Amino acid sequence: MTNYFSSDFKLGILGGGQLGKMMLYETRKYDIQTYVLDPNPDAPCRIACDHFQQGDLMDYETVYNFGKKVDILTFEIETVNIKALARLEREGKKVYPDSKTLEKIQNKGRQKLFYKEQEIPTADFMQFSNKAHLAEGITSGKVKPPFVWKSTQGGYDGKGVSIIRTGADIAKLPDTECIAETLVDFKNELAVIVVRNPSNEIKTYPVVEMEFHPEANQVEYVICPARIDDKIAERAREIAERVSKAFSHVGILAVEMFQTKDDNILVNEVAPRPHNSGHYSIEASYTNQFEQHIRAILDLPLGATENKVVGIMVNLVGAEGHTGNVVYENMETIMKLKGVTPHIYGKKQTRPFRKMGHVTIVHEDIAEARKIAEKVKKTIKVITG
């Protein structure tokens, strides 16, 4: 057995953003060497890994040669070269989650078709090859506004998603492959984080509730546990586990869902990596999502997923009208509040709605925690100097 606790074991991470940086906090608990590949020379991971390499995550040779240097390869962003991962796997390299899982998830059209094949509940949708094809679908009455437009490739943090109500909305869309999804009348947007290791041990975290920014289509608050009926929570966790088993992934899988007005659960989409909806777990859970991901890919026993206390996460995003060198205003004020912990990601440049950090609020009482979260959101400003 590999000795991860005092070794020359090498872990490679594709992507050097904040998720990788928080993953690297956890590798320090073991004794493993860390290698990170990212296109940005100032990536947040740079300060925390043993070996940093600047390079293109979509370039076949770069990813393949990086992967050859390490014992296990994982990623913190889905936009990586799948063909390079598949070749590494054929040559015996461990890649978690594997290239087959990533291939199903990377394209939103493929991801939705997979749910249909696996009989996993999801909103109805149609796939279109480009903008002209979509316009034809509307003219012929195959798809009727309002609907949700999603680019099949490369969307994140609310980008690549639009609600289409009129022809003018369609005119603004990029000319790309897309899906048109039925607009779901939902009560709540929920998420469940599932973790699975190669020995097929599987666990789910408590259901979280996500509150979104109305314009940016980006998560503002994550509340754990979700303020929903126990039976709904149980059903959400069961469906998340079904999704995990269908993908046969290894590591963390974040399953985003809708709770409809008539209390059905529909899967929206998944992320095969640590996720914004699990950041609360650093302060609030027995085992945070980043440690859990490391445990899973190393095939170690999984940790307890229960909360020690209520956790609410507030995203810190760049203020509108501010682009340039970042300044965090009123940080000292929020740090005086009980149970508040800020996490600053180390990105030097801010721009409107860019994720720059998050703040966790822990408390015994969920209503009180939500009030403090609101106070944090109103107090802190991510601006330029």
Short mmCIF file of C-alpha atoms in Angstrom, two decimals:
data_model
loop_
_atom_site.label_atom_id
_atom_site.label_comp_id
_atom_site.label_asym_id
_atom_site.label_seq_id
_atom_site.Cartn_x
_atom_site.Cartn_y
_atom_site.Cartn_z
CA MET A 1 0.00 0.00 0.00
CA THR A 2 1.20 3.52 -0.80
CA ASN A 3 2.21 5.49 2.25
CA TYR A 4 0.55 8.87 1.69
CA PHE A 5 1.58 10.10 5.11
CA SER A 6 5.34 10.14 4.55
CA SER A 7 6.22 9.66 0.92
CA ASP A 8 7.41 10.83 -2.45
CA PHE A 9 3.88 10.35 -3.78
CA LYS A 10 3.02 12.93 -6.47
CA LEU A 11 -0.50 14.34 -6.93
CA GLY A 12 -1.22 16.37 -10.07
CA ILE A 13 -4.02 18.96 -10.27
CA LEU A 14 -5.20 20.33 -13.62
CA GLY A 15 -6.30 23.90 -12.94
CA GLY A 16 -4.82 26.33 -10.44
CA GLY A 17 -7.82 28.35 -9.27
CA GLN A 18 -9.36 28.72 -5.83
CA LEU A 19 -10.73 25.16 -5.77
CA GLY A 20 -7.22 23.80 -6.28
CA LYS A 21 -5.85 26.19 -3.66
CA MET A 22 -8.37 24.94 -1.08
CA MET A 23 -7.60 21.33 -2.08
CA LEU A 24 -3.92 22.04 -1.42
CA TYR A 25 -4.71 23.06 2.19
CA GLU A 26 -5.74 19.44 2.69
CA THR A 27 -2.71 17.80 1.05
CA ARG A 28 -0.64 19.39 3.83
CA LYS A 29 -2.38 17.06 6.30
CA TYR A 30 -0.66 14.18 4.51
CA ASP A 31 2.85 14.28 3.09
CA ILE A 32 2.49 14.25 -0.66
CA GLN A 33 4.10 16.32 -3.37
CA THR A 34 1.74 18.49 -5.39
CA TYR A 35 2.03 19.51 -9.05
CA VAL A 36 -0.32 22.11 -10.60
CA LEU A 37 -0.85 23.08 -14.25
CA ASP A 38 -2.63 26.36 -15.10
CA PRO A 39 -2.44 28.92 -17.95
CA ASN A 40 -2.27 31.88 -15.55
CA PRO A 41 1.22 32.60 -14.12
CA ASP A 42 -0.47 34.23 -11.08
CA ALA A 43 -2.97 31.40 -10.42
CA PRO A 44 -4.12 31.17 -6.75
CA CYS A 45 -2.53 27.67 -6.46
CA ARG A 46 0.94 28.95 -7.20
CA ILE A 47 1.69 29.85 -3.58
CA ALA A 48 0.52 26.51 -2.17
CA CYS A 49 1.89 23.73 -4.42
CA ASP A 50 5.34 22.14 -4.61
CA HIS A 51 5.64 22.45 -8.41
CA PHE A 52 3.74 24.94 -10.57
CA GLN A 53 3.70 24.74 -14.36
CA GLN A 54 2.19 27.38 -16.63
CA GLY A 55 0.44 25.78 -19.59
CA ASP A 56 -2.74 25.31 -21.64
CA LEU A 57 -5.20 22.83 -20.08
CA MET A 58 -6.72 22.12 -23.50
CA ASP A 59 -3.38 21.36 -25.20
CA TYR A 60 -2.93 17.61 -25.71
CA GLU A 61 0.87 17.44 -25.37
CA THR A 62 0.97 19.80 -22.36
CA VAL A 63 -1.63 17.80 -20.41
CA TYR A 64 -0.16 14.43 -21.42
CA ASN A 65 3.43 15.36 -20.45
CA PHE A 66 2.24 16.92 -17.17
CA GLY A 67 0.26 13.76 -16.32
CA LYS A 68 3.31 11.54 -16.88
CA LYS A 69 5.15 13.28 -14.02
CA VAL A 70 2.60 12.36 -11.32
CA ASP A 71 1.10 9.24 -9.67
CA ILE A 72 -2.54 10.37 -9.62
CA LEU A 73 -4.11 13.12 -11.67
CA THR A 74 -7.23 15.08 -10.70
CA PHE A 75 -8.72 18.41 -11.81
CA GLU A 76 -10.50 21.44 -10.40
CA ILE A 77 -12.01 22.60 -13.72
CA GLU A 78 -13.74 20.57 -16.45
CA THR A 79 -12.22 22.31 -19.48
CA VAL A 80 -9.21 20.02 -19.87
CA ASN A 81 -8.01 17.88 -22.79
CA ILE A 82 -9.94 14.59 -22.52
CA LYS A 83 -7.91 12.77 -25.22
CA ALA A 84 -4.71 13.33 -23.24
CA LEU A 85 -6.40 11.95 -20.09
CA ALA A 86 -7.64 8.87 -22.01
CA ARG A 87 -4.11 8.14 -23.28
CA LEU A 88 -2.66 8.48 -19.77
CA GLU A 89 -5.30 6.02 -18.51
CA ARG A 90 -4.45 3.53 -21.28
CA GLU A 91 -0.82 3.75 -20.15
CA GLY A 92 -1.84 2.87 -16.58
CA LYS A 93 -2.05 6.34 -15.01
CA LYS A 94 -4.80 6.87 -12.42
CA VAL A 95 -7.03 9.81 -13.40
CA TYR A 96 -9.91 10.70 -11.04
CA PRO A 97 -12.63 11.36 -12.06
CA ASP A 98 -11.78 9.45 -15.26
CA SER A 99 -11.97 10.67 -18.86
CA LYS A 100 -15.23 8.78 -19.55
CA THR A 101 -16.99 10.58 -16.68
CA LEU A 102 -15.60 13.92 -17.79
CA GLU A 103 -16.61 13.33 -21.42
CA LYS A 104 -20.25 12.77 -20.39
CA ILE A 105 -20.26 15.92 -18.25
CA GLN A 106 -18.14 18.36 -20.27
CA ASN A 107 -20.84 18.85 -22.94
CA LYS A 108 -24.23 19.86 -21.46
CA GLY A 109 -26.13 18.24 -24.34
CA ARG A 110 -24.39 14.89 -23.71
CA GLN A 111 -24.94 15.32 -19.97
CA LYS A 112 -28.71 15.80 -20.44
CA LEU A 113 -28.98 12.84 -22.85
CA PHE A 114 -27.19 10.71 -20.25
CA TYR A 115 -29.85 11.60 -17.63
CA LYS A 116 -32.59 10.59 -20.07
CA GLU A 117 -30.86 7.26 -20.83
CA GLN A 118 -30.37 6.56 -17.12
CA GLU A 119 -33.97 7.60 -16.27
CA ILE A 120 -32.74 10.33 -13.93
CA PRO A 121 -35.41 13.05 -13.55
CA THR A 122 -34.44 16.23 -15.40
CA ALA A 123 -36.20 19.10 -17.23
CA ASP A 124 -37.28 18.44 -20.84
CA PHE A 125 -34.89 19.80 -23.46
CA MET A 126 -34.01 19.92 -27.15
CA GLN A 127 -30.53 20.12 -28.66
CA PHE A 128 -29.56 22.53 -31.48
CA SER A 129 -26.35 22.64 -33.51
CA ASN A 130 -26.22 26.46 -33.83
CA LYS A 131 -28.23 29.70 -33.65
CA ALA A 132 -29.89 29.21 -37.07
CA HIS A 133 -30.99 25.71 -36.06
CA LEU A 134 -32.48 27.12 -32.84
CA ALA A 135 -34.32 29.89 -34.76
CA GLU A 136 -35.73 27.22 -37.10
CA GLY A 137 -36.92 25.23 -34.05
CA ILE A 138 -38.75 28.31 -32.75
CA THR A 139 -40.31 29.12 -36.17
CA SER A 140 -41.55 25.54 -36.58
CA GLY A 141 -43.00 25.55 -33.04
CA LYS A 142 -40.75 22.72 -31.77
CA VAL A 143 -39.58 25.00 -28.98
CA LYS A 144 -41.63 27.86 -27.51
CA PRO A 145 -40.44 30.78 -25.37
CA PRO A 146 -39.98 31.18 -22.49
CA PHE A 147 -37.20 28.60 -22.23
CA VAL A 148 -33.68 28.35 -20.80
CA TRP A 149 -30.88 28.56 -23.38
CA LYS A 150 -27.61 26.85 -22.42
CA SER A 151 -24.40 26.71 -24.41
CA THR A 152 -23.31 23.04 -24.44
CA GLN A 153 -19.64 23.95 -23.96
CA GLY A 154 -17.71 26.16 -21.59
CA GLY A 155 -20.43 27.79 -19.45
CA TYR A 156 -19.64 28.53 -15.78
CA ASP A 157 -20.73 30.89 -12.98
CA GLY A 158 -23.92 31.84 -14.81
CA LYS A 159 -22.16 32.41 -18.15
CA GLY A 160 -23.52 30.44 -21.09
CA VAL A 161 -27.07 30.44 -19.63
CA SER A 162 -29.92 32.81 -20.61
CA ILE A 163 -33.69 32.88 -20.21
CA ILE A 164 -35.24 33.45 -23.64
CA ARG A 165 -38.55 35.28 -23.65
CA THR A 166 -38.52 37.20 -26.96
CA GLY A 167 -36.85 37.31 -30.38
CA ALA A 168 -34.63 40.13 -29.12
CA ASP A 169 -33.20 37.75 -26.49
CA ILE A 170 -32.26 35.28 -29.25
CA ALA A 171 -30.47 38.00 -31.25
CA LYS A 172 -28.04 38.52 -28.32
CA LEU A 173 -27.02 34.84 -28.16
CA PRO A 174 -23.67 33.60 -29.45
CA ASP A 175 -23.72 31.29 -32.50
CA THR A 176 -22.93 28.00 -30.81
CA GLU A 177 -24.24 24.49 -30.14
CA CYS A 178 -26.87 24.74 -27.42
CA ILE A 179 -29.82 23.19 -25.63
CA ALA A 180 -33.25 24.74 -25.09
CA GLU A 181 -34.61 23.57 -21.76
CA THR A 182 -38.13 23.85 -20.35
CA LEU A 183 -38.31 26.70 -17.83
CA VAL A 184 -38.88 24.92 -14.51
CA ASP A 185 -41.31 26.49 -12.05
CA PHE A 186 -39.32 25.74 -8.91
CA LYS A 187 -39.56 26.46 -5.19
CA ASN A 188 -35.89 25.94 -4.42
CA GLU A 189 -32.53 25.37 -6.07
CA LEU A 190 -30.78 22.63 -4.13
CA ALA A 191 -27.48 20.78 -4.31
CA VAL A 192 -26.10 17.57 -2.87
CA ILE A 193 -22.42 16.70 -2.80
CA VAL A 194 -21.70 13.00 -3.26
CA VAL A 195 -18.31 11.43 -2.67
CA ARG A 196 -17.15 8.01 -3.91
CA ASN A 197 -13.80 6.22 -3.78
CA PRO A 198 -12.46 3.43 -6.07
CA SER A 199 -13.48 0.82 -3.44
CA ASN A 200 -17.08 1.96 -4.08
CA GLU A 201 -17.61 3.53 -0.65
CA ILE A 202 -20.14 6.30 -1.23
CA LYS A 203 -21.50 9.09 1.01
CA THR A 204 -23.71 12.15 0.56
CA TYR A 205 -23.55 15.49 2.35
CA PRO A 206 -26.70 17.20 3.71
CA VAL A 207 -28.81 19.01 1.11
CA VAL A 208 -27.94 22.68 0.65
CA GLU A 209 -30.21 25.46 -0.55
CA MET A 210 -28.82 28.01 -3.00
CA GLU A 211 -30.00 31.60 -3.33
CA PHE A 212 -29.01 33.24 -6.63
CA HIS A 213 -28.20 36.80 -7.66
CA PRO A 214 -31.09 37.90 -9.94
CA GLU A 215 -28.92 39.51 -12.66
CA ALA A 216 -25.64 37.56 -12.56
CA ASN A 217 -27.34 34.12 -12.36
CA GLN A 218 -24.68 33.30 -9.76
CA VAL A 219 -24.97 31.80 -6.28
CA GLU A 220 -25.07 34.48 -3.56
CA TYR A 221 -25.81 32.33 -0.50
CA VAL A 222 -25.48 28.60 0.20
CA ILE A 223 -27.45 27.47 3.26
CA CYS A 224 -26.81 24.13 4.97
CA PRO A 225 -28.95 22.37 5.94
CA ALA A 226 -31.57 23.41 3.35
CA ARG A 227 -34.79 24.71 4.90
CA ILE A 228 -36.92 21.95 3.36
CA ASP A 229 -39.02 19.01 4.50
CA ASP A 230 -37.02 15.94 5.65
CA LYS A 231 -38.71 13.72 3.07
CA ILE A 232 -37.70 16.06 0.23
CA ALA A 233 -34.13 16.13 1.57
CA GLU A 234 -34.05 12.32 1.71
CA ARG A 235 -35.33 12.11 -1.88
CA ALA A 236 -32.71 14.64 -3.08
CA ARG A 237 -29.91 12.61 -1.46
CA GLU A 238 -31.23 9.37 -2.98
CA ILE A 239 -31.33 10.92 -6.48
CA ALA A 240 -27.82 12.38 -6.04
CA GLU A 241 -26.55 8.91 -5.12
CA ARG A 242 -28.25 7.46 -8.21
CA VAL A 243 -26.52 10.08 -10.36
CA SER A 244 -23.16 9.23 -8.77
CA LYS A 245 -23.61 5.50 -9.39
CA ALA A 246 -24.67 6.16 -13.01
CA PHE A 247 -21.47 8.14 -13.68
CA SER A 248 -19.27 5.72 -11.63
CA HIS A 249 -17.14 8.76 -10.80
CA VAL A 250 -14.36 8.89 -8.18
CA GLY A 251 -13.98 11.98 -6.00
CA ILE A 252 -16.53 14.73 -5.33
CA LEU A 253 -19.61 15.11 -7.53
CA ALA A 254 -21.80 18.17 -6.92
CA VAL A 255 -25.38 17.53 -8.09
CA GLU A 256 -27.44 20.70 -8.64
CA MET A 257 -31.22 20.23 -8.52
CA PHE A 258 -34.59 21.95 -8.63
CA GLN A 259 -37.37 21.33 -6.11
CA THR A 260 -40.47 21.95 -8.25
CA LYS A 261 -43.67 23.59 -7.03
CA ASP A 262 -45.22 20.11 -6.67
CA ASP A 263 -42.17 18.82 -4.74
CA ASN A 264 -40.53 16.75 -7.46
CA ILE A 265 -36.75 16.76 -7.66
CA LEU A 266 -35.17 17.41 -11.08
CA VAL A 267 -31.42 17.21 -11.72
CA ASN A 268 -30.12 20.41 -13.34
CA GLU A 269 -26.43 19.66 -13.85
CA VAL A 270 -23.36 18.25 -12.12
CA ALA A 271 -19.74 19.21 -11.49
CA PRO A 272 -17.16 16.40 -11.04
CA ARG A 273 -14.97 18.30 -8.55
CA PRO A 274 -15.21 20.34 -5.35
CA HIS A 275 -17.93 22.94 -5.82
CA ASN A 276 -19.11 26.34 -4.63
CA SER A 277 -22.10 24.66 -2.94
CA GLY A 278 -19.71 22.77 -0.62
CA HIS A 279 -17.50 25.63 0.63
CA TYR A 280 -19.54 25.92 3.85
CA SER A 281 -18.12 22.49 4.80
CA ILE A 282 -14.65 23.90 5.62
CA GLU A 283 -16.02 25.37 8.87
CA ALA A 284 -19.34 23.53 9.32
CA SER A 285 -18.71 19.83 8.52
CA TYR A 286 -16.82 17.02 10.21
CA THR A 287 -14.96 16.44 6.92
CA ASN A 288 -14.82 19.28 4.42
CA GLN A 289 -15.36 18.62 0.70
CA PHE A 290 -11.70 19.24 -0.21
CA GLU A 291 -10.32 16.74 2.31
CA GLN A 292 -13.04 14.33 1.19
CA HIS A 293 -11.99 14.66 -2.47
CA ILE A 294 -8.36 13.88 -1.52
CA ARG A 295 -9.45 10.90 0.61
CA ALA A 296 -11.59 9.59 -2.27
CA ILE A 297 -8.99 9.80 -5.04
CA LEU A 298 -6.36 8.19 -2.76
CA ASP A 299 -8.88 5.40 -1.96
CA LEU A 300 -8.73 6.16 1.76
CA PRO A 301 -11.78 5.68 4.06
CA LEU A 302 -14.27 8.52 3.58
CA GLY A 303 -14.91 10.94 6.44
CA ALA A 304 -18.17 11.81 8.18
CA THR A 305 -20.35 14.17 6.11
CA GLU A 306 -22.64 15.50 8.86
CA ASN A 307 -22.63 19.13 9.95
CA LYS A 308 -21.17 20.07 13.32
CA VAL A 309 -23.17 23.30 13.14
CA VAL A 310 -25.33 25.30 10.69
CA GLY A 311 -23.23 26.72 7.85
CA ILE A 312 -23.98 29.55 5.41
CA MET A 313 -21.62 30.61 2.66
CA VAL A 314 -21.63 34.07 1.06
CA ASN A 315 -19.80 34.52 -2.25
CA LEU A 316 -17.53 37.56 -2.49
CA VAL A 317 -17.72 38.77 -6.08
CA GLY A 318 -16.35 41.82 -7.81
CA ALA A 319 -18.59 44.89 -7.53
CA GLU A 320 -20.20 46.26 -10.68
CA GLY A 321 -18.27 49.13 -12.24
CA HIS A 322 -14.92 47.94 -10.82
CA THR A 323 -12.20 46.38 -12.99
CA GLY A 324 -8.55 46.36 -11.94
CA ASN A 325 -6.39 45.78 -8.85
CA VAL A 326 -8.59 44.44 -6.06
CA VAL A 327 -9.30 46.07 -2.69
CA TYR A 328 -11.46 44.37 -0.01
CA GLU A 329 -13.36 47.04 1.92
CA ASN A 330 -14.72 46.55 5.48
CA MET A 331 -13.04 43.15 5.99
CA GLU A 332 -12.20 44.03 9.62
CA THR A 333 -15.86 44.91 10.29
CA ILE A 334 -17.19 41.50 9.25
CA MET A 335 -14.42 39.70 11.17
CA LYS A 336 -15.82 41.14 14.42
CA LEU A 337 -19.05 39.18 13.87
CA LYS A 338 -19.47 35.84 15.67
CA GLY A 339 -18.77 32.74 13.58
CA VAL A 340 -17.52 34.60 10.49
CA THR A 341 -14.51 33.29 8.52
CA PRO A 342 -13.37 34.96 5.29
CA HIS A 343 -11.52 33.08 2.53
CA ILE A 344 -9.71 35.29 0.01
CA TYR A 345 -8.69 33.45 -3.18
CA GLY A 346 -5.63 35.50 -4.07
CA LYS A 347 -6.78 36.80 -7.47
CA LYS A 348 -5.04 40.13 -8.06
CA GLN A 349 -7.57 41.55 -10.55
CA THR A 350 -11.26 42.09 -9.89
CA ARG A 351 -14.05 42.56 -12.44
CA PRO A 352 -17.85 42.64 -12.08
CA PHE A 353 -19.21 39.38 -10.62
CA ARG A 354 -15.82 37.60 -10.66
CA LYS A 355 -15.53 35.19 -7.70
CA MET A 356 -12.84 36.69 -5.48
CA GLY A 357 -13.50 34.87 -2.20
CA HIS A 358 -16.20 33.63 0.13
CA VAL A 359 -17.23 34.04 3.75
CA THR A 360 -18.60 31.26 5.94
CA ILE A 361 -20.97 31.95 8.82
CA VAL A 362 -21.44 29.19 11.42
CA HIS A 363 -24.10 29.35 14.12
CA GLU A 364 -26.37 27.09 16.20
CA ASP A 365 -29.45 28.85 14.79
CA ILE A 366 -30.14 28.92 11.04
CA ALA A 367 -32.30 32.11 11.10
CA GLU A 368 -29.60 33.97 13.02
CA ALA A 369 -26.89 32.70 10.65
CA ARG A 370 -28.92 33.94 7.66
CA LYS A 371 -29.21 37.42 9.25
CA ILE A 372 -25.44 37.58 9.81
CA ALA A 373 -24.89 36.41 6.20
CA GLU A 374 -27.01 39.31 4.95
CA LYS A 375 -25.06 41.74 7.11
CA VAL A 376 -21.78 40.36 5.68
CA LYS A 377 -23.08 40.71 2.12
CA LYS A 378 -24.12 44.33 2.69
CA THR A 379 -20.92 45.31 4.54
CA ILE A 380 -18.06 43.90 2.48
CA LYS A 381 -17.14 45.46 -0.87
CA VAL A 382 -14.84 43.96 -3.50
CA ILE A 383 -13.68 47.04 -5.41
CA THR A 384 -10.64 48.61 -7.05
CA GLY A 385 -8.26 50.90 -5.22
#
